[in-house]
Tab-separated table of C-alpha atoms in Angstrom:
chain	number	residue	atom	x	y	z
A	23	MET	CA	-61.601	-125.786	15.089
A	24	LYS	CA	-59.814	-123.044	16.906
A	25	THR	CA	-59.958	-119.288	16.233
A	26	MET	CA	-57.302	-116.948	17.566
A	27	GLU	CA	-56.879	-113.209	17.369
A	28	THR	CA	-53.850	-112.452	15.242
A	29	TYR	CA	-51.463	-109.580	15.957
A	30	SER	CA	-48.272	-108.228	14.502
A	31	TYR	CA	-45.638	-105.995	16.087
A	32	LEU	CA	-45.948	-102.465	14.748
A	33	VAL	CA	-42.163	-102.415	14.536
A	34	PRO	CA	-40.957	-105.930	13.789
A	35	ASP	CA	-38.063	-107.174	15.889
A	36	ALA	CA	-35.185	-107.107	13.410
A	37	SER	CA	-32.748	-109.091	15.512
A	38	TYR	CA	-33.918	-112.427	14.100
A	39	LYS	CA	-32.871	-114.269	10.969
A	40	LEU	CA	-34.068	-117.532	9.496
A	41	ILE	CA	-31.561	-120.115	8.363
A	42	GLU	CA	-32.247	-123.196	6.251
A	43	LEU	CA	-30.910	-126.176	8.130
A	44	SER	CA	-29.204	-128.803	6.013
A	45	PRO	CA	-29.342	-132.446	7.176
A	46	GLU	CA	-25.671	-132.115	8.168
A	47	LEU	CA	-26.331	-129.131	10.387
A	48	LEU	CA	-29.434	-130.713	11.915
A	49	GLU	CA	-27.279	-133.705	12.802
A	50	VAL	CA	-24.746	-131.429	14.530
A	51	ILE	CA	-27.510	-129.713	16.531
A	52	LYS	CA	-29.074	-133.029	17.470
A	53	LEU	CA	-25.861	-134.728	18.589
A	54	GLN	CA	-24.177	-131.582	19.995
A	55	LYS	CA	-20.874	-133.020	18.782
A	56	SER	CA	-19.467	-129.820	17.410
A	57	GLY	CA	-19.457	-126.089	17.925
A	58	ILE	CA	-21.072	-123.804	15.353
A	59	SER	CA	-19.640	-120.386	14.497
A	60	ILE	CA	-20.464	-117.637	12.052
A	61	LYS	CA	-17.456	-115.825	10.633
A	62	ALA	CA	-16.879	-112.899	8.330
A	63	SER	CA	-13.912	-113.122	5.973
A	64	SER	CA	-12.772	-109.713	7.149
A	65	HIS	CA	-13.976	-106.822	9.274
A	66	ASP	CA	-15.677	-105.004	6.449
A	67	SER	CA	-16.785	-108.038	4.505
A	68	LEU	CA	-20.339	-109.174	4.029
A	69	ASP	CA	-19.028	-112.557	3.005
A	70	LEU	CA	-20.210	-114.835	5.787
A	71	VAL	CA	-19.500	-118.463	6.467
A	72	LEU	CA	-20.873	-120.861	9.020
A	73	THR	CA	-18.434	-123.395	10.390
A	74	THR	CA	-18.803	-126.577	12.385
A	75	ASP	CA	-15.682	-128.203	13.844
A	76	THR	CA	-14.841	-129.832	10.521
A	77	LYS	CA	-16.895	-128.186	7.753
A	78	THR	CA	-17.394	-124.761	6.217
A	79	PHE	CA	-20.599	-123.465	4.620
A	80	GLN	CA	-21.061	-120.283	2.635
A	81	LEU	CA	-24.020	-118.268	3.927
A	82	ARG	CA	-26.103	-116.662	1.228
A	83	GLU	CA	-29.183	-114.544	1.647
A	84	LYS	CA	-32.028	-116.097	-0.339
A	85	LYS	CA	-34.664	-113.480	-1.016
A	86	HIS	CA	-38.333	-114.169	-1.722
A	87	SER	CA	-41.308	-111.967	-2.451
A	88	ASN	CA	-43.568	-113.372	0.254
A	89	THR	CA	-44.018	-112.015	3.725
A	90	GLN	CA	-43.002	-114.515	6.362
A	91	LEU	CA	-44.047	-113.676	9.878
A	92	LEU	CA	-42.445	-115.455	12.773
A	93	ILE	CA	-45.366	-116.102	15.074
A	94	LYS	CA	-45.852	-117.295	18.617
A	95	GLU	CA	-48.937	-118.352	20.471
A	96	LYS	CA	-49.557	-116.588	23.749
A	97	ASN	CA	-52.758	-116.633	25.828
A	98	GLU	CA	-54.785	-117.966	22.902
A	99	LYS	CA	-53.517	-115.173	20.699
A	100	ILE	CA	-51.159	-115.320	17.741
A	101	ILE	CA	-48.462	-112.661	17.694
A	102	GLY	CA	-46.185	-112.059	14.747
A	103	PHE	CA	-43.040	-110.464	16.108
A	104	SER	CA	-40.522	-110.582	13.285
A	105	SER	CA	-40.916	-110.387	9.543
A	106	PHE	CA	-38.691	-111.810	6.826
A	107	GLY	CA	-38.202	-111.309	3.105
A	108	SER	CA	-35.270	-113.714	2.989
A	109	ALA	CA	-33.650	-116.706	4.648
A	110	LEU	CA	-30.006	-117.683	4.941
A	111	GLU	CA	-29.050	-120.586	2.739
A	112	LEU	CA	-26.092	-122.878	3.433
A	113	ASN	CA	-23.772	-124.082	0.695
A	114	LYS	CA	-20.891	-126.348	1.523
A	115	THR	CA	-17.608	-124.759	0.571
A	116	ILE	CA	-13.881	-125.190	1.052
A	117	GLY	CA	-12.600	-123.115	3.950
A	118	ARG	CA	-9.861	-120.565	3.277
A	119	ILE	CA	-7.069	-119.226	5.453
A	120	ASN	CA	-6.485	-115.468	5.253
A	121	TYR	CA	-2.731	-115.766	5.245
A	122	SER	CA	-1.817	-112.810	3.045
A	123	ASN	CA	-0.433	-110.915	6.062
A	124	VAL	CA	1.337	-113.863	7.664
A	125	PRO	CA	5.125	-113.357	7.528
A	126	ILE	CA	7.474	-115.913	6.001
A	127	TYR	CA	10.161	-117.361	8.250
A	128	ASN	CA	13.303	-118.550	6.523
A	129	GLY	CA	15.192	-119.785	9.556
A	130	ASN	CA	16.892	-116.608	10.687
A	131	LEU	CA	15.344	-115.619	13.994
A	132	SER	CA	17.202	-112.349	14.581
A	133	LYS	CA	16.331	-110.999	11.122
A	134	PHE	CA	12.750	-112.134	11.590
A	135	LYS	CA	12.509	-110.203	14.850
A	136	GLU	CA	13.954	-107.102	13.206
A	137	ARG	CA	11.270	-107.295	10.545
A	138	LEU	CA	8.553	-107.697	13.141
A	139	LEU	CA	9.702	-104.583	14.990
A	140	LYS	CA	9.403	-102.617	11.764
A	141	ASN	CA	5.978	-103.964	10.927
A	142	GLN	CA	3.819	-104.715	13.968
A	143	SER	CA	0.697	-105.322	11.907
A	144	ILE	CA	1.881	-108.725	10.738
A	145	SER	CA	2.071	-110.251	14.201
A	146	ILE	CA	-1.023	-112.276	14.952
A	147	SER	CA	-1.181	-115.634	16.717
A	148	VAL	CA	-2.418	-118.826	15.122
A	149	ASP	CA	-5.574	-118.690	17.280
A	150	GLU	CA	-6.322	-115.195	15.987
A	151	LEU	CA	-5.682	-116.358	12.443
A	152	ILE	CA	-8.250	-119.148	12.861
A	153	LEU	CA	-10.825	-116.630	14.092
A	154	GLN	CA	-10.118	-114.342	11.147
A	155	SER	CA	-10.248	-117.042	8.486
A	156	PRO	CA	-13.475	-118.334	6.933
A	157	ILE	CA	-12.626	-121.951	7.704
A	158	SER	CA	-13.531	-124.671	10.193
A	159	ARG	CA	-10.989	-125.729	12.815
A	160	GLY	CA	-10.517	-129.200	11.332
A	161	GLU	CA	-9.914	-127.882	7.805
A	162	PHE	CA	-7.585	-125.240	9.220
A	163	ASP	CA	-5.360	-127.809	10.927
A	164	ASN	CA	-4.845	-129.691	7.653
A	165	HIS	CA	-4.594	-126.703	5.357
A	166	TRP	CA	-2.227	-124.855	7.704
A	167	ILE	CA	0.252	-127.723	7.545
A	168	GLU	CA	-0.042	-127.798	3.733
A	169	LEU	CA	0.792	-124.086	3.709
A	170	ASN	CA	3.868	-124.748	5.883
A	171	GLY	CA	2.224	-122.794	8.701
A	172	SER	CA	3.832	-122.681	12.122
A	173	GLU	CA	4.157	-120.401	15.125
A	174	ILE	CA	7.169	-118.546	16.535
A	175	GLU	CA	6.823	-116.899	19.936
A	176	ASN	CA	3.054	-116.799	19.558
A	177	ILE	CA	3.179	-115.308	16.060
A	178	ALA	CA	1.763	-117.201	13.081
A	179	VAL	CA	4.387	-117.698	10.379
A	180	ILE	CA	4.794	-119.589	7.129
A	181	LEU	CA	8.052	-121.494	6.874
A	182	SER	CA	9.949	-121.001	3.634
A	183	SER	CA	10.382	-124.081	1.433
A	184	ASN	CA	14.163	-123.949	1.726
A	185	PHE	CA	13.940	-123.876	5.490
A	186	ILE	CA	11.542	-126.853	5.477
A	187	THR	CA	13.962	-128.813	3.276
A	188	GLU	CA	16.782	-127.909	5.670
A	189	ILE	CA	14.846	-129.148	8.728
A	190	LEU	CA	13.571	-132.229	6.918
A	191	THR	CA	17.085	-133.223	5.920
A	192	LEU	CA	18.279	-132.584	9.468
A	193	LEU	CA	15.385	-134.630	10.837
A	194	ILE	CA	16.117	-137.603	8.565
A	195	ASN	CA	19.775	-137.572	9.546
A	196	ILE	CA	18.948	-137.394	13.257
A	197	ILE	CA	16.457	-140.261	13.015
A	198	ILE	CA	18.961	-142.476	11.214
A	199	ALA	CA	22.015	-141.497	13.295
A	200	ASN	CA	20.129	-142.145	16.543
A	201	ASP	CA	18.474	-145.288	15.246
A	202	LEU	CA	14.970	-143.949	15.966
A	203	ASN	CA	11.849	-145.699	14.699
A	204	PHE	CA	10.288	-143.922	11.673
A	205	ASN	CA	6.903	-145.250	12.789
A	206	ASN	CA	7.083	-143.955	16.323
A	207	LEU	CA	8.798	-140.579	16.596
A	208	ASN	CA	8.601	-138.556	19.748
A	209	LEU	CA	8.673	-134.821	19.083
A	210	TYR	CA	10.213	-133.958	22.463
A	211	LYS	CA	12.926	-136.571	22.206
A	212	ILE	CA	13.982	-135.341	18.769
A	213	PHE	CA	13.978	-131.757	19.965
A	214	GLN	CA	16.184	-132.759	22.883
A	215	ILE	CA	18.657	-134.390	20.491
A	216	ILE	CA	18.747	-131.251	18.325
A	217	GLU	CA	19.335	-129.114	21.435
A	218	ILE	CA	22.305	-131.236	22.456
A	219	GLU	CA	23.856	-132.056	19.089
A	220	ILE	CA	23.350	-128.981	16.972
A	221	GLU	CA	24.113	-125.987	19.102
A	222	ASN	CA	24.468	-123.454	16.323
A	223	GLU	CA	21.098	-124.339	14.756
A	224	ILE	CA	18.997	-124.492	17.829
A	225	GLU	CA	18.282	-120.808	18.225
A	226	ASN	CA	16.540	-120.770	14.839
A	227	ILE	CA	14.522	-123.964	15.348
A	228	THR	CA	11.734	-123.989	17.904
A	229	ILE	CA	9.738	-126.991	19.032
A	230	ASP	CA	6.723	-125.561	17.161
A	231	ILE	CA	8.709	-125.512	13.926
A	232	LEU	CA	9.880	-129.071	14.461
A	233	GLU	CA	6.289	-130.112	15.136
A	234	THR	CA	5.117	-128.440	11.907
A	235	VAL	CA	7.708	-130.331	9.886
A	236	LEU	CA	6.876	-133.632	11.605
A	237	LYS	CA	3.153	-133.116	10.959
A	238	LYS	CA	3.856	-132.229	7.355
A	239	PHE	CA	5.694	-135.476	6.655
A	240	SER	CA	3.710	-137.866	8.845
A	241	LYS	CA	0.648	-140.023	8.398
A	242	ASN	CA	-0.844	-138.552	11.585
A	243	LEU	CA	-1.106	-135.116	13.195
A	244	GLN	CA	-0.341	-136.137	16.781
A	245	ASN	CA	2.747	-137.071	18.724
A	246	PRO	CA	4.171	-139.751	18.389
A	247	PHE	CA	4.501	-139.344	14.634
A	248	LYS	CA	4.574	-141.965	11.911
A	249	ILE	CA	6.664	-140.833	8.939
A	250	ASP	CA	5.043	-140.969	5.492
A	251	PHE	CA	7.838	-141.628	2.959
A	252	LEU	CA	5.562	-140.744	0.036
A	253	LYS	CA	5.140	-137.222	1.421
A	254	ILE	CA	8.919	-136.888	1.801
A	255	SER	CA	9.528	-138.095	-1.735
A	256	LYS	CA	6.861	-135.757	-3.117
A	257	TRP	CA	8.378	-132.794	-1.272
A	258	TYR	CA	11.853	-133.333	-2.740
A	259	GLY	CA	10.229	-133.880	-6.151
A	260	ILE	CA	8.369	-130.560	-6.052
A	261	GLU	CA	11.459	-128.726	-4.830
A	262	MET	CA	13.465	-130.254	-7.707
A	263	LEU	CA	10.695	-129.347	-10.200
A	264	LYS	CA	10.821	-125.704	-9.084
A	265	LEU	CA	14.288	-125.503	-10.661
A	266	TYR	CA	12.656	-126.078	-14.058
A	267	SER	CA	10.171	-123.241	-14.325
A	268	THR	CA	11.938	-121.541	-17.223
A	269	ASN	CA	13.848	-124.420	-18.821
A	270	SER	CA	12.253	-127.778	-19.478
A	271	ILE	CA	13.817	-131.112	-18.549
A	272	GLU	CA	13.386	-134.632	-19.876
A	273	ILE	CA	11.368	-136.852	-17.560
A	274	ASP	CA	14.092	-139.525	-17.173
A	275	GLU	CA	16.729	-136.963	-16.306
A	276	PHE	CA	14.366	-135.227	-13.903
A	277	CYS	CA	13.617	-138.484	-12.068
A	278	LEU	CA	17.366	-139.120	-11.652
A	279	ASN	CA	17.864	-135.614	-10.221
A	280	TRP	CA	14.847	-136.066	-7.984
A	281	LYS	CA	16.151	-139.327	-6.570
A	282	SER	CA	19.596	-137.877	-5.913
A	283	SER	CA	18.105	-134.870	-4.066
A	284	ILE	CA	16.689	-137.167	-1.370
A	285	PRO	CA	19.275	-137.703	1.407
A	286	SER	CA	21.203	-140.851	0.541
A	287	SER	CA	21.123	-141.905	4.195
A	288	LEU	CA	17.392	-142.446	3.658
A	289	THR	CA	17.417	-143.982	0.173
A	290	SER	CA	20.054	-146.484	1.265
A	291	ILE	CA	17.860	-147.971	3.997
A	292	GLU	CA	14.309	-147.407	2.755
A	293	SER	CA	12.870	-147.928	-0.682
A	294	ILE	CA	11.572	-144.488	-1.625
A	295	SER	CA	9.170	-144.361	-4.520
A	296	ILE	CA	9.948	-141.953	-7.365
A	297	ASP	CA	6.994	-141.632	-9.707
A	298	LEU	CA	6.034	-138.597	-11.779
A	299	ASN	CA	2.355	-139.380	-11.088
A	300	MET	CA	2.949	-138.127	-7.532
A	301	LEU	CA	3.712	-134.646	-8.878
A	302	LYS	CA	0.534	-134.119	-10.896
A	303	GLY	CA	-0.630	-130.562	-10.404
A	304	TYR	CA	2.945	-129.252	-10.304
A	305	TYR	CA	4.180	-129.815	-13.848
A	306	TYR	CA	3.063	-129.691	-17.454
A	307	LYS	CA	4.359	-131.246	-20.638
A	308	ILE	CA	5.482	-128.681	-23.177
A	309	THR	CA	3.573	-128.568	-26.468
A	310	GLY	CA	4.569	-131.230	-28.954
A	311	SER	CA	6.626	-133.220	-26.489
A	312	THR	CA	5.702	-136.306	-24.525
A	313	ASN	CA	8.772	-136.408	-22.333
A	314	LYS	CA	9.743	-132.825	-21.516
A	315	ILE	CA	8.246	-131.126	-18.498
A	316	LYS	CA	8.269	-127.757	-16.760
A	317	TYR	CA	7.230	-126.661	-13.280
A	318	LEU	CA	3.898	-124.884	-12.948
A	319	ASN	CA	2.739	-123.156	-9.780
A	320	LYS	CA	-1.039	-123.478	-9.747
A	321	HIS	CA	-1.366	-120.461	-7.448
A	322	SER	CA	0.104	-118.296	-10.205
A	323	LEU	CA	-2.809	-119.093	-12.558
A	324	PRO	CA	-5.776	-116.738	-13.087
A	325	MET	CA	-8.755	-117.276	-10.788
A	326	ASP	CA	-11.350	-116.667	-13.474
A	327	ASN	CA	-12.507	-119.797	-15.346
A	328	THR	CA	-12.065	-118.635	-18.939
A	329	SER	CA	-8.678	-117.022	-18.299
A	330	ARG	CA	-7.447	-120.100	-16.405
A	331	PHE	CA	-8.265	-122.421	-19.325
A	332	LYS	CA	-6.729	-119.979	-21.781
A	333	ALA	CA	-3.526	-119.702	-19.725
A	334	LEU	CA	-3.220	-123.495	-19.537
A	335	PHE	CA	-3.623	-123.927	-23.296
A	336	GLN	CA	-0.951	-121.322	-23.879
A	337	LEU	CA	1.439	-123.564	-21.969
A	338	ASN	CA	0.390	-126.777	-23.684
A	339	LYS	CA	-2.108	-127.261	-26.513
A	340	TYR	CA	-2.925	-130.878	-25.661
A	341	TRP	CA	-3.221	-132.073	-22.086
A	342	ASP	CA	-3.822	-135.510	-20.580
A	343	LEU	CA	-6.953	-135.271	-18.441
A	344	ASP	CA	-5.199	-136.471	-15.285
A	345	GLU	CA	-2.436	-133.879	-15.669
A	346	PHE	CA	-4.956	-131.131	-16.461
A	347	GLU	CA	-7.496	-131.813	-13.731
A	348	PRO	CA	-5.441	-130.652	-10.682
A	349	PHE	CA	-5.024	-127.200	-12.243
A	350	ILE	CA	-8.738	-126.522	-12.649
A	351	ILE	CA	-10.423	-128.656	-9.985
A	352	ASP	CA	-10.893	-125.701	-7.622
A	353	LEU	CA	-12.989	-123.908	-10.261
A	354	ASN	CA	-15.544	-126.711	-10.381
A	355	GLU	CA	-17.564	-125.218	-7.548
A	356	LYS	CA	-20.760	-127.040	-8.390
A	357	ASN	CA	-19.000	-130.413	-8.244
A	358	LEU	CA	-19.960	-131.431	-11.772
A	359	LYS	CA	-18.458	-134.547	-13.313
A	360	ILE	CA	-14.991	-133.297	-14.207
A	361	THR	CA	-15.261	-133.914	-17.968
A	362	SER	CA	-18.681	-132.214	-18.060
A	363	PHE	CA	-17.158	-129.213	-16.318
A	364	ILE	CA	-14.170	-129.083	-18.706
A	365	MET	CA	-16.476	-129.358	-21.746
A	366	LYS	CA	-17.910	-125.950	-20.901
A	367	TYR	CA	-14.534	-124.362	-21.677
A	368	ALA	CA	-12.543	-126.832	-23.753
A	369	ARG	CA	-12.632	-129.843	-26.042
A	370	VAL	CA	-12.545	-133.319	-24.498
A	371	GLN	CA	-11.481	-136.176	-26.776
A	372	LYS	CA	-11.018	-139.881	-26.117
A	373	GLN	CA	-7.891	-141.376	-27.682
A	374	GLY	CA	-7.647	-145.048	-26.790
A	375	ASN	CA	-7.624	-145.204	-23.003
A	376	LYS	CA	-6.496	-141.589	-22.724
A	377	THR	CA	-8.627	-138.466	-22.497
A	378	ILE	CA	-7.084	-135.461	-24.206
A	379	ILE	CA	-8.057	-131.884	-23.377
A	380	SER	CA	-7.502	-129.146	-25.942
A	381	SER	CA	-8.742	-125.675	-26.633
A	382	ARG	CA	-11.869	-125.120	-28.765
B	4	MET	CA	-17.370	-109.966	14.404
B	5	PRO	CA	-15.291	-111.316	12.605
B	6	SER	CA	-16.204	-114.505	14.439
B	7	ALA	CA	-19.053	-115.409	16.764
B	8	GLU	CA	-20.035	-118.706	18.258
B	9	VAL	CA	-23.630	-119.799	17.791
B	10	ASP	CA	-25.250	-121.033	20.982
B	11	TYR	CA	-27.681	-123.675	19.778
B	12	SER	CA	-28.594	-125.331	23.092
B	13	LYS	CA	-32.230	-124.253	22.844
B	14	ALA	CA	-32.504	-125.589	19.288
B	15	HIS	CA	-30.977	-128.845	20.522
B	16	ASP	CA	-33.524	-129.116	23.352
B	17	ARG	CA	-36.222	-128.464	20.800
B	18	LEU	CA	-35.113	-131.425	18.665
B	19	GLU	CA	-34.830	-133.653	21.741
B	20	SER	CA	-38.292	-132.832	23.065
B	21	LYS	CA	-39.834	-133.180	19.639
B	22	GLU	CA	-38.723	-136.790	19.446
B	23	GLY	CA	-40.801	-137.524	22.546
B	24	ILE	CA	-43.986	-136.193	21.003
B	25	GLN	CA	-45.497	-138.982	18.936
B	26	ASN	CA	-48.266	-137.191	17.149
B	27	ASN	CA	-47.096	-133.659	16.632
B	28	SER	CA	-49.824	-132.635	14.273
B	29	SER	CA	-51.080	-129.506	15.970
B	30	LEU	CA	-49.519	-126.330	14.727
B	31	ILE	CA	-47.865	-124.417	17.507
B	32	ASP	CA	-47.656	-127.213	19.998
B	33	THR	CA	-43.876	-126.892	20.169
B	34	PRO	CA	-41.829	-126.089	23.275
B	35	GLY	CA	-40.798	-122.722	21.894
B	36	GLY	CA	-44.248	-122.224	20.402
B	37	LEU	CA	-42.981	-120.660	17.199
B	38	ALA	CA	-44.209	-121.115	13.641
B	39	ILE	CA	-44.261	-119.176	10.416
B	40	LEU	CA	-47.180	-117.464	8.782
B	41	GLU	CA	-46.585	-116.831	5.094
B	42	ILE	CA	-48.604	-114.491	2.946
B	43	GLN	CA	-48.035	-113.814	-0.727
B	44	GLY	CA	-47.127	-110.197	-1.124
B	45	VAL	CA	-46.842	-107.657	1.630
B	46	LEU	CA	-48.775	-107.302	4.847
B	47	ASN	CA	-49.577	-103.603	5.177
B	48	LEU	CA	-50.068	-102.467	8.741
B	49	PRO	CA	-51.424	-98.999	9.598
B	50	THR	CA	-48.730	-96.411	10.151
B	51	LYS	CA	-51.022	-94.124	12.153
B	52	LEU	CA	-53.043	-95.517	14.998
B	53	ASN	CA	-56.585	-94.605	15.886
B	54	SER	CA	-59.103	-95.669	18.522
B	55	THR	CA	-60.560	-98.461	16.387
B	56	HIS	CA	-57.279	-100.342	16.369
B	57	GLN	CA	-56.957	-103.171	18.807
B	58	LEU	CA	-53.549	-103.049	20.449
B	59	LEU	CA	-51.656	-105.420	22.699
B	60	ASP	CA	-48.561	-104.869	24.787
B	61	ASP	CA	-46.333	-107.880	24.475
B	62	THR	CA	-43.108	-108.844	26.171
B	63	ALA	CA	-40.493	-110.241	23.800
B	64	ILE	CA	-39.782	-113.963	24.019
B	65	ASP	CA	-36.232	-113.540	25.244
B	66	SER	CA	-36.139	-110.225	27.081
B	67	ASP	CA	-38.261	-107.961	29.243
B	68	LEU	CA	-38.672	-105.506	26.419
B	69	VAL	CA	-42.312	-104.584	25.881
B	70	ARG	CA	-43.453	-104.017	22.315
B	71	GLN	CA	-46.735	-102.920	20.884
B	72	ALA	CA	-48.637	-105.251	18.602
B	73	ILE	CA	-51.674	-104.465	16.495
B	74	LYS	CA	-54.482	-106.839	15.648
B	75	PHE	CA	-54.757	-107.461	11.929
B	76	GLY	CA	-57.045	-110.435	11.821
B	77	ASP	CA	-58.288	-113.737	13.174
B	78	LEU	CA	-56.714	-117.062	12.416
B	79	GLN	CA	-58.926	-120.097	12.262
B	80	LEU	CA	-57.268	-123.521	12.346
B	81	GLU	CA	-59.119	-126.665	11.420
B	82	ASP	CA	-58.143	-130.226	12.219
B	83	ASN	CA	-57.429	-131.156	8.609
B	84	ASN	CA	-54.489	-128.743	8.241
B	85	LYS	CA	-56.715	-126.090	6.725
B	86	ALA	CA	-56.383	-122.531	7.908
B	87	THR	CA	-58.369	-119.368	7.286
B	88	LEU	CA	-57.097	-115.887	8.011
B	89	TYR	CA	-59.742	-113.167	8.348
B	90	ILE	CA	-58.193	-109.782	7.726
B	91	GLY	CA	-60.104	-106.710	8.813
B	92	LYS	CA	-63.831	-106.989	8.240
B	93	SER	CA	-63.942	-107.781	4.560
B	94	GLN	CA	-61.256	-110.193	3.486
B	95	ARG	CA	-60.348	-113.765	4.145
B	96	LEU	CA	-57.421	-115.877	3.027
B	97	VAL	CA	-57.602	-119.626	2.696
B	98	GLY	CA	-54.437	-121.560	3.373
B	99	THR	CA	-52.876	-124.747	4.647
B	100	VAL	CA	-50.529	-125.860	7.360
B	101	GLU	CA	-47.424	-127.320	5.726
B	102	SER	CA	-44.144	-128.855	6.795
B	103	ILE	CA	-41.019	-126.846	6.077
B	104	ASP	CA	-38.290	-128.868	4.428
B	105	PRO	CA	-35.516	-128.171	5.193
B	106	PRO	CA	-36.586	-126.879	8.611
B	107	LEU	CA	-35.654	-123.312	9.459
B	108	GLY	CA	-33.483	-122.350	12.388
B	109	VAL	CA	-34.351	-119.091	14.103
B	110	LEU	CA	-31.205	-117.106	14.832
B	111	LYS	CA	-31.252	-114.278	17.342
B	112	PHE	CA	-28.478	-111.690	16.971
B	113	SER	CA	-27.714	-109.433	19.877
B	114	ASN	CA	-24.938	-106.956	20.404
B	115	HIS	CA	-23.671	-106.688	23.903
B	116	VAL	CA	-20.641	-105.334	25.652
B	117	GLU	CA	-18.481	-107.870	27.391
B	118	ASN	CA	-17.690	-107.207	30.990
B	119	ASP	CA	-14.000	-107.872	30.684
B	120	GLU	CA	-11.375	-105.188	30.870
B	121	ASN	CA	-11.091	-104.769	27.115
B	122	LYS	CA	-14.777	-103.982	26.834
B	123	ASN	CA	-14.770	-105.370	23.350
B	124	SER	CA	-18.190	-105.250	21.891
B	125	SER	CA	-19.054	-108.590	20.420
B	126	SER	CA	-22.126	-110.112	18.956
B	127	LYS	CA	-23.904	-113.007	20.478
B	128	ILE	CA	-25.779	-115.394	18.230
B	129	GLU	CA	-28.274	-117.862	19.543
B	130	MET	CA	-30.336	-120.413	17.650
B	131	ILE	CA	-33.464	-120.278	19.736
B	132	GLU	CA	-35.782	-122.559	17.819
B	133	ILE	CA	-36.194	-124.874	14.888
B	134	VAL	CA	-39.401	-124.218	12.973
B	135	ASP	CA	-40.738	-127.009	10.804
B	136	LYS	CA	-44.320	-125.898	10.176
B	137	LYS	CA	-45.774	-122.938	8.414
B	138	ILE	CA	-49.245	-121.675	7.580
B	139	VAL	CA	-49.205	-120.629	3.954
B	140	PHE	CA	-51.762	-118.491	2.211
B	141	ARG	CA	-51.156	-118.763	-1.505
B	142	THR	CA	-54.451	-117.580	-2.907
B	143	ARG	CA	-55.857	-114.132	-3.444
B	144	PRO	CA	-58.039	-112.743	-0.658
B	145	LEU	CA	-61.708	-113.707	-0.821
B	146	PRO	CA	-64.585	-111.590	0.435
B	147	ILE	CA	-66.216	-112.499	3.756
B	148	MET	CA	-69.785	-113.509	3.140
């Protein structure tokens, strides 16, 4: 038995906080494999995240009614030096990029520079953007490419879809004309070819832009690149779908248009798969039809659960589960089984081997 | 902010050294020597001091800052994870030493001014310790007899 005098600071040291360590975070601390950062979504935000190199966790203050004293033992005395009514709790989340202020680049460098001169506030570098976004570095790298993110003269930009299509088509033609290997593409070599062959384009295309496009349509994120034909096919499919946001189109006709939008130099030497399943999350079938589709931009849908479901049922009364799921998956924050999640807001019915979602 | 790196080297050392200790049953026998004492409700300390109060000047664990601490009781630890906290002259609390699962990291936030030309103030965050034991007093105070 041991008895120790017990003290407490008259004014507790408020510079400490307790944080619940998840097994994942303990592993990081033990192996020292990754950095750990705490980020605020914005300067005035209390929304905090903790990031490792590859994962993002929401930090939430969990309050309790007990007094927790952080104590130390010193010269056979116990001293409580900080007091807590809460601890920080970690919840795994999907990192976000704060790209609302990032300018769009459509391939016209002189106009872009004019715009920048008028509006200095939009010029931040990609490194600054990473610091300002509640997201881990690894997630950022992937998500940034999905967003068509690139960098021009140290300024983070988002490339317009039309410009991406332009570069992609150019890239395909260069690869084929120069007999390059789709599975082993050297960024610098391709850039050199563009510099020599396409003088009038070169001032609008930087090596960073070319790298963004190569990353976007490759199986890997590092030079040399290995082209992923499925990603190319999907891109042309989405771009074709965007033409049908007001008028619908029959699936067969759409697939023909899709195929013909892919450069024929590519379709003549490679078998490029055209399958509507690849475009799930970008289209919906109009009510009462099994073969007419329209484009749907999921970012245009309401962020609130009830309104999102309502908006989707206004577009189509009866959805196939697999066509419905991509439009609501981001709302399922607790990672419930997808049908259990949908059942909270809609009707789920089995019809043969299909699952049909309809409004209640 | 908006972004600050967490220096967790001390917490890492703590995990490393803990693995070496086979029987880590004693309470504050950790390299950092930190634990948590949990009381239901609020611990009221006197706001005005008088001569009967027993005071102690203590230097903070990570700086030279001296702070004043006041004695509020005696903690008795027994070998079987039982603990008794005598508060003042009339009350005692009976509690136990428990493991904390998940363990708690102790984060230290400090604001400091960088010495570079920009003199940007930035916050420094350090995880100084991982605490995995606490002494919990769940029951109402009992009289000392």
